[in-house]
CSV table of C-alpha atoms in Angstrom, one decimal:
chain,number,residue,atom,x,y,z
A,1,MET,CA,-4.0,-7.7,79.0
A,2,LEU,CA,-6.9,-7.9,76.7
A,3,PHE,CA,-7.2,-5.0,74.3
A,4,GLN,CA,-10.6,-3.8,75.6
A,5,ASN,CA,-9.4,-3.9,79.2
A,6,LEU,CA,-6.4,-1.8,78.3
A,7,ILE,CA,-8.6,0.8,76.7
A,8,THR,CA,-10.8,0.9,79.7
A,9,LYS,CA,-7.8,1.2,82.0
A,10,VAL,CA,-6.4,4.1,80.0
A,11,THR,CA,-9.7,6.0,79.8
A,12,GLU,CA,-10.2,5.6,83.6
A,13,ARG,CA,-6.7,6.7,84.5
A,14,PHE,CA,-6.8,9.7,82.1
A,15,SER,CA,-10.5,10.4,82.3
A,16,ASP,CA,-10.2,14.2,82.2
A,17,SER,CA,-7.9,14.3,79.2
A,18,ILE,CA,-9.5,11.6,77.0
A,19,LEU,CA,-11.9,13.4,74.7
A,20,ASP,CA,-13.5,10.4,72.9
A,21,THR,CA,-12.9,6.8,71.9
A,22,THR,CA,-14.0,5.8,68.4
A,23,GLU,CA,-13.5,2.9,66.1
A,24,PHE,CA,-12.8,3.0,62.4
A,25,ARG,CA,-12.5,-0.1,60.2
A,26,GLY,CA,-11.6,-2.3,63.2
A,27,GLU,CA,-9.0,0.1,64.6
A,28,THR,CA,-9.5,1.9,67.9
A,29,VAL,CA,-8.9,5.6,67.9
A,30,LEU,CA,-8.1,7.4,71.2
A,31,HIS,CA,-8.8,11.1,71.0
A,32,ILE,CA,-6.8,13.0,73.7
A,33,LYS,CA,-5.8,16.5,74.7
A,34,GLY,CA,-2.3,17.5,73.5
A,35,GLU,CA,-0.7,18.3,76.8
A,36,CYS,CA,-1.0,14.7,78.3
A,37,VAL,CA,0.3,12.9,75.2
A,38,LEU,CA,3.6,11.9,76.8
A,39,GLU,CA,1.9,10.3,79.8
A,40,VAL,CA,-0.7,8.4,77.7
A,41,LEU,CA,1.9,7.1,75.2
A,42,GLU,CA,4.3,6.1,78.0
A,43,MET,CA,1.6,4.0,79.6
A,44,LEU,CA,0.6,2.4,76.3
A,45,LYS,CA,4.3,1.6,75.6
A,46,SER,CA,4.6,-0.1,78.9
A,47,GLU,CA,1.5,-2.1,78.2
A,48,GLY,CA,2.9,-3.6,75.0
A,49,PHE,CA,2.6,-1.0,72.2
A,50,HIS,CA,6.4,-0.9,71.7
A,51,PHE,CA,6.4,0.3,68.2
A,52,LEU,CA,5.6,3.8,66.8
A,53,ALA,CA,4.6,2.9,63.3
A,54,ASP,CA,3.9,6.5,62.2
A,55,LEU,CA,3.7,10.0,63.5
A,56,THR,CA,1.9,12.6,61.4
A,57,ALA,CA,-0.4,15.6,61.7
A,58,VAL,CA,-3.7,17.0,60.3
A,59,ASP,CA,-4.8,20.5,59.8
A,60,ASN,CA,-8.6,20.6,60.6
A,61,LEU,CA,-9.0,24.2,59.3
A,62,GLU,CA,-12.5,23.6,57.9
A,63,MET,CA,-13.1,20.0,58.9
A,64,GLY,CA,-14.3,20.3,62.4
A,65,GLY,CA,-12.5,18.3,65.1
A,66,PHE,CA,-11.8,19.2,68.7
A,67,GLU,CA,-9.1,21.7,67.8
A,68,ARG,CA,-7.4,23.0,64.7
A,69,TYR,CA,-4.4,20.7,64.7
A,70,THR,CA,-4.3,16.9,65.2
A,71,VAL,CA,-1.1,15.0,65.8
A,72,VAL,CA,-1.6,11.3,65.0
A,73,TYR,CA,0.4,8.5,66.6
A,74,HIS,CA,0.0,5.0,65.1
A,75,LEU,CA,1.1,2.3,67.6
A,76,LEU,CA,1.7,-1.4,67.0
A,77,ASN,CA,2.0,-4.2,69.5
A,78,HIS,CA,4.5,-6.7,68.0
A,79,GLY,CA,3.5,-9.3,70.6
A,80,ASN,CA,-0.1,-9.8,69.4
A,81,GLY,CA,-0.3,-7.6,66.3
A,82,GLU,CA,-2.8,-5.2,67.8
A,83,ARG,CA,-2.9,-1.6,66.5
A,84,LEU,CA,-4.0,1.6,68.2
A,85,VAL,CA,-4.3,5.1,66.9
A,86,VAL,CA,-3.8,8.0,69.3
A,87,LYS,CA,-5.0,11.5,68.1
A,88,ALA,CA,-3.8,14.5,70.1
A,89,TYR,CA,-5.6,17.8,69.6
A,90,ILE,CA,-3.8,21.1,70.0
A,91,PRO,CA,-5.2,24.6,69.6
A,92,GLU,CA,-4.4,27.1,66.8
A,93,ASN,CA,-3.0,29.8,69.1
A,94,ASN,CA,-0.4,27.6,70.7
A,95,PRO,CA,0.5,24.6,68.5
A,96,ASN,CA,2.8,22.9,71.0
A,97,LEU,CA,3.2,19.3,72.3
A,98,PRO,CA,5.6,17.4,74.5
A,99,SER,CA,8.1,15.4,72.4
A,100,VAL,CA,7.9,11.6,72.5
A,101,GLU,CA,11.5,11.3,71.3
A,102,SER,CA,12.4,10.0,74.7
A,103,LEU,CA,10.1,7.0,74.2
A,104,TRP,CA,10.9,6.3,70.5
A,105,ARG,CA,14.1,7.5,68.8
A,106,THR,CA,12.2,7.3,65.5
A,107,ALA,CA,10.1,10.2,66.6
A,108,ASP,CA,13.1,12.5,66.1
A,109,TRP,CA,12.8,12.9,62.4
A,110,GLN,CA,9.0,12.5,62.3
A,111,GLU,CA,8.5,15.4,64.7
A,112,ARG,CA,10.9,17.5,62.7
A,113,GLU,CA,8.8,16.7,59.6
A,114,VAL,CA,5.6,17.8,61.4
A,115,TYR,CA,7.4,20.9,62.6
A,116,ASP,CA,8.6,21.7,59.1
A,117,LEU,CA,5.3,21.3,57.3
A,118,PHE,CA,2.8,22.2,60.0
A,119,GLY,CA,4.7,24.5,62.4
A,120,ILE,CA,3.8,22.4,65.4
A,121,THR,CA,6.6,22.6,68.0
A,122,PHE,CA,7.7,19.8,70.3
A,123,ASP,CA,9.0,20.5,73.8
A,124,GLY,CA,12.0,18.4,74.7
A,125,HIS,CA,13.0,17.6,71.2
A,126,PRO,CA,16.8,17.4,70.9
A,127,ASN,CA,17.1,19.1,67.5
A,128,LEU,CA,13.9,20.8,66.2
A,129,ILE,CA,15.0,22.2,62.8
A,130,ARG,CA,13.5,21.9,59.3
A,131,ILE,CA,14.1,18.5,57.6
A,132,MET,CA,12.6,18.9,54.1
A,133,ASN,CA,12.3,22.5,53.1
A,134,PRO,CA,15.4,24.7,52.7
A,135,ASP,CA,16.7,26.1,56.0
A,136,ASP,CA,15.7,29.7,55.0
A,137,PHE,CA,12.2,28.7,54.1
A,138,LYS,CA,9.4,30.9,55.5
A,139,GLY,CA,6.1,29.4,56.6
A,140,HIS,CA,4.7,25.9,56.9
A,141,PRO,CA,3.3,24.7,53.6
A,142,LEU,CA,1.1,21.8,54.6
A,143,ARG,CA,-1.2,24.2,56.6
A,144,LYS,CA,-4.5,24.5,54.8
A,145,ASP,CA,-4.2,28.3,54.7
A,146,TYR,CA,-0.9,28.2,52.8
A,147,PRO,CA,-1.4,28.7,49.1
A,148,ARG,CA,-0.8,25.7,46.9
A,149,ILE,CA,1.5,27.5,44.5
A,150,GLY,CA,3.4,29.0,47.3
A,151,LYS,CA,4.3,32.6,48.0
A,152,GLY,CA,6.8,33.1,45.2
A,153,GLU,CA,9.6,31.0,46.6
A,154,ARG,CA,9.7,28.9,43.4
A,155,LYS,CA,10.5,32.0,41.3
A,156,ASP,CA,13.2,33.3,43.7
A,157,PHE,CA,16.4,32.2,42.1
A,158,PRO,CA,19.3,33.9,40.3
A,159,ILE,CA,19.2,33.4,36.5
A,160,VAL,CA,22.3,31.7,35.1
A,161,GLU,CA,23.0,33.0,31.6
A,162,ARG,CA,25.2,31.4,28.9
A,163,ASN,CA,28.5,33.3,29.1
A,164,ILE,CA,29.7,32.4,25.6
A,165,GLY,CA,28.2,31.4,22.3
A,166,THR,CA,25.1,33.5,23.0
A,167,LYS,CA,24.8,35.1,19.5
A,168,PHE,CA,24.3,31.9,17.6
A,169,ARG,CA,22.3,29.9,20.1
A,170,ARG,CA,19.8,32.6,21.0
A,171,SER,CA,18.7,33.1,17.4
A,172,GLU,CA,18.6,29.4,16.5
A,173,SER,CA,17.0,27.8,19.5
B,1,MET,CA,52.3,18.8,-9.9
B,2,ASP,CA,54.9,17.5,-7.5
B,3,ARG,CA,53.4,14.7,-5.4
B,4,ARG,CA,56.6,13.4,-3.8
B,5,GLY,CA,55.7,14.8,-0.3
B,6,ILE,CA,52.3,13.0,-0.1
B,7,LYS,CA,52.6,9.6,1.4
B,8,SER,CA,48.9,8.5,1.8
B,9,ASN,CA,45.3,9.6,1.4
B,10,PHE,CA,44.0,12.9,2.8
B,11,LEU,CA,41.0,15.1,2.8
B,12,THR,CA,40.5,18.8,3.2
B,13,THR,CA,38.1,20.5,5.6
B,14,THR,CA,37.8,23.6,7.8
B,15,VAL,CA,38.8,23.7,11.4
B,16,GLU,CA,35.3,24.7,12.3
B,17,SER,CA,33.6,21.7,10.8
B,18,ALA,CA,36.2,19.3,12.0
B,19,ILE,CA,35.8,20.6,15.6
B,20,ASN,CA,32.0,20.6,15.4
B,21,TRP,CA,32.0,17.0,13.9
B,22,SER,CA,34.1,15.7,16.8
B,23,ARG,CA,32.1,17.6,19.4
B,24,LYS,CA,28.8,16.4,18.2
B,25,ASN,CA,29.9,12.7,18.0
B,26,SER,CA,31.4,12.5,21.4
B,27,LEU,CA,29.0,14.2,23.8
B,28,TRP,CA,29.7,13.2,27.4
B,29,PRO,CA,26.4,13.4,29.3
B,30,MET,CA,26.1,14.4,32.9
B,31,PRO,CA,22.8,12.8,34.0
B,32,PHE,CA,20.9,14.8,36.6
B,33,GLY,CA,18.2,12.2,37.3
B,34,THR,CA,15.8,13.2,40.1
B,35,ALA,CA,12.7,11.2,39.2
B,36,CYS,CA,11.3,8.5,36.9
B,37,CYS,CA,12.9,10.1,33.8
B,38,GLY,CA,16.2,9.1,35.3
B,39,VAL,CA,15.1,5.4,35.1
B,40,GLU,CA,14.0,6.0,31.5
B,41,LEU,CA,17.4,7.5,30.8
B,42,MET,CA,19.1,4.3,31.9
B,43,ALA,CA,17.0,2.4,29.4
B,44,VAL,CA,18.4,4.7,26.7
B,45,LEU,CA,21.9,3.6,27.7
B,46,ALA,CA,21.1,-0.1,27.6
B,47,ALA,CA,21.4,-2.5,24.7
B,48,ARG,CA,18.0,-2.0,23.0
B,49,SER,CA,18.2,1.8,22.4
B,50,ASP,CA,22.0,2.0,22.9
B,51,ILE,CA,22.9,5.7,22.9
B,52,ALA,CA,26.5,4.6,22.1
B,53,ARG,CA,25.4,4.6,18.5
B,54,PHE,CA,25.5,8.4,18.7
B,55,GLY,CA,28.7,8.6,20.6
B,56,ALA,CA,27.1,9.7,23.9
B,57,GLU,CA,27.5,6.6,26.0
B,58,ALA,CA,30.4,8.0,28.2
B,59,ILE,CA,28.2,8.9,31.2
B,60,ARG,CA,30.2,11.1,33.6
B,61,PHE,CA,29.0,11.7,37.1
B,62,SER,CA,31.3,14.6,37.4
B,63,PRO,CA,30.4,18.0,35.8
B,64,ARG,CA,34.0,18.7,35.2
B,65,GLN,CA,34.3,15.9,32.7
B,66,SER,CA,31.1,16.3,30.8
B,67,ASP,CA,29.6,18.7,28.2
B,68,LEU,CA,26.0,17.6,28.0
B,69,LEU,CA,23.7,18.1,31.1
B,70,ILE,CA,20.6,16.0,30.9
B,71,VAL,CA,18.0,17.2,33.5
B,72,ALA,CA,15.7,14.2,34.0
B,73,GLY,CA,13.0,14.8,36.5
B,74,ARG,CA,11.3,17.5,38.6
B,75,ILE,CA,13.6,20.1,40.2
B,76,THR,CA,12.5,21.4,43.6
B,77,ILE,CA,13.4,24.7,45.2
B,78,LYS,CA,15.9,22.8,47.3
B,79,MET,CA,17.5,21.2,44.2
B,80,MET,CA,17.7,24.3,42.0
B,81,PRO,CA,20.8,25.8,43.6
B,82,VAL,CA,22.5,22.4,43.2
B,83,LEU,CA,21.6,22.2,39.5
B,84,GLN,CA,22.9,25.8,38.9
B,85,ARG,CA,26.1,25.0,40.7
B,86,ILE,CA,26.6,21.8,38.6
B,87,TYR,CA,25.8,23.7,35.4
B,88,GLU,CA,28.4,26.4,36.2
B,89,GLN,CA,31.0,23.7,37.0
B,90,MET,CA,30.8,22.2,33.5
B,91,PRO,CA,33.5,23.5,31.2
B,92,GLU,CA,32.6,25.2,27.9
B,93,PRO,CA,31.3,24.2,25.4
B,94,LYS,CA,28.3,22.8,27.1
B,95,TRP,CA,24.7,22.0,26.2
B,96,VAL,CA,21.6,21.2,28.2
B,97,ILE,CA,18.7,18.8,27.5
B,98,SER,CA,15.6,19.3,29.5
B,99,MET,CA,14.1,15.8,29.6
B,100,GLY,CA,10.4,15.3,30.2
B,101,ALA,CA,7.4,17.4,31.2
B,102,CYS,CA,8.6,18.1,34.8
B,103,ALA,CA,12.0,19.5,34.0
B,104,SER,CA,10.5,21.5,31.1
B,105,SER,CA,7.4,22.9,32.7
B,106,GLY,CA,6.9,21.4,36.2
B,107,GLY,CA,4.5,18.8,34.8
B,108,VAL,CA,1.6,18.0,37.0
B,109,PHE,CA,3.4,19.3,40.0
B,110,ASP,CA,2.1,22.8,40.2
B,111,THR,CA,3.1,23.3,43.8
B,112,TYR,CA,5.1,25.7,45.9
B,113,SER,CA,8.2,23.5,45.9
B,114,VAL,CA,8.6,22.5,42.2
B,115,ILE,CA,10.3,24.8,39.7
B,116,GLN,CA,7.9,25.4,36.7
B,117,GLY,CA,10.5,24.8,34.0
B,118,ILE,CA,14.2,24.9,34.5
B,119,ASP,CA,14.7,27.2,31.6
B,120,GLN,CA,13.7,30.1,33.9
B,121,PHE,CA,17.0,29.8,35.6
B,122,ILE,CA,19.5,27.9,33.4
B,123,PRO,CA,19.9,27.9,29.6
B,124,VAL,CA,18.3,25.0,27.8
B,125,ASP,CA,19.1,23.8,24.2
B,126,ILE,CA,16.7,20.9,23.7
B,127,TYR,CA,13.3,20.1,25.3
B,128,VAL,CA,12.2,16.4,25.1
B,129,PRO,CA,8.5,16.1,25.7
B,130,GLY,CA,6.9,13.1,27.4
B,131,CYS,CA,6.1,11.7,30.8
B,132,PRO,CA,8.5,10.1,30.7
B,133,PRO,CA,9.8,10.3,27.1
B,134,ARG,CA,10.3,7.1,25.2
B,135,PRO,CA,13.9,6.2,24.5
B,136,GLU,CA,13.3,7.1,20.9
B,137,GLY,CA,12.3,10.6,22.0
B,138,ILE,CA,15.6,11.1,23.8
B,139,LEU,CA,17.6,9.8,20.9
B,140,ASP,CA,15.6,12.2,18.6
B,141,GLY,CA,16.5,15.1,21.0
B,142,LEU,CA,20.1,14.1,20.9
B,143,MET,CA,20.1,14.0,17.1
B,144,LYS,CA,18.5,17.5,17.0
B,145,LEU,CA,21.2,18.7,19.4
B,146,GLN,CA,23.9,17.2,17.1
B,147,LYS,CA,22.3,19.3,14.2
B,148,LEU,CA,22.6,22.4,16.4
B,149,ILE,CA,26.2,21.7,17.2
B,150,GLU,CA,27.0,21.2,13.5
B,151,LYS,CA,26.0,24.8,12.8
B,152,GLU,CA,28.0,26.4,15.5
B,153,LYS,CA,30.6,29.1,14.7
B,154,ILE,CA,33.9,29.2,16.4
B,155,SER,CA,33.7,32.9,16.5
B,156,ASP,CA,30.8,32.6,18.9
B,157,TYR,CA,33.1,30.9,21.4
B,158,SER,CA,35.5,33.8,21.7
B,159,HIS,CA,35.4,35.2,25.2
B,160,PRO,CA,33.0,38.1,25.5
B,161,HIS,CA,35.5,40.3,27.3
B,162,SER,CA,38.5,39.4,25.1
B,163,ASN,CA,38.1,42.3,22.6
């Protein structure tokens, strides 16, 4: 199926959940509502976009956009080399999406990363726990309202002292 | 003077200086390389710089068998408990070199996840500046550490609770 035909077909079938279709540097971007992401991506996968090249998120705190959070899916069609970007918008008060782990196994860790750093939860994910920050970490540090230098977690460690040889080395070094 | 008991040459010294001399010339480093400094540390081990000239070529990847911890690279909040555990596993006497800007001060990574200087949480003997330091810088740090070890007193190594 020709690329433009596919885009038309998708926009017709999901007409009430497609927010916009734009193009940036030769790549088509499909802006959709968060709740229908699984259905849209399932259709795109069956139409040849077999490969999830990347899954990431954006916090649009002061950047506009349809909602506060965007989850971005980069799809690749290995058959003809076509690429497609799907952007799913989700609101601030309920950052929640259906998981696409059932379509692509690789989404498992990438959704965990988005959850860890942005606090976006994924329904149907098999193991939604932190992947980068320590397990007892509080907060989601890639949100734009999280302070860059953190909330004191980098100072929160016990101090290991020298247990012998202190007298000499303290005075000399 | 009766010399019948002496079979060959000998020299006199003190136990302290003999121990310090052997310690400073056979430092066994434990490399804790977490970033590009770790790659630069490998260059110090290689033929051109050759840290073996200073007796510190026996790299041990076990803290139990080493007495010099070289922290090469940025330490994150997830890595700091690991670093502290490794430091505590090393037997005394032990020394620590903080190699490069990141280990010493956090470097350019002034973010929530990077420790702004490992000396806040573990003892450090020598700081080597640079991003990353040249091999000459690391060798200079090692020689400065050797000078420190030279001056150590055995009495300082008595256990603090023994008397």
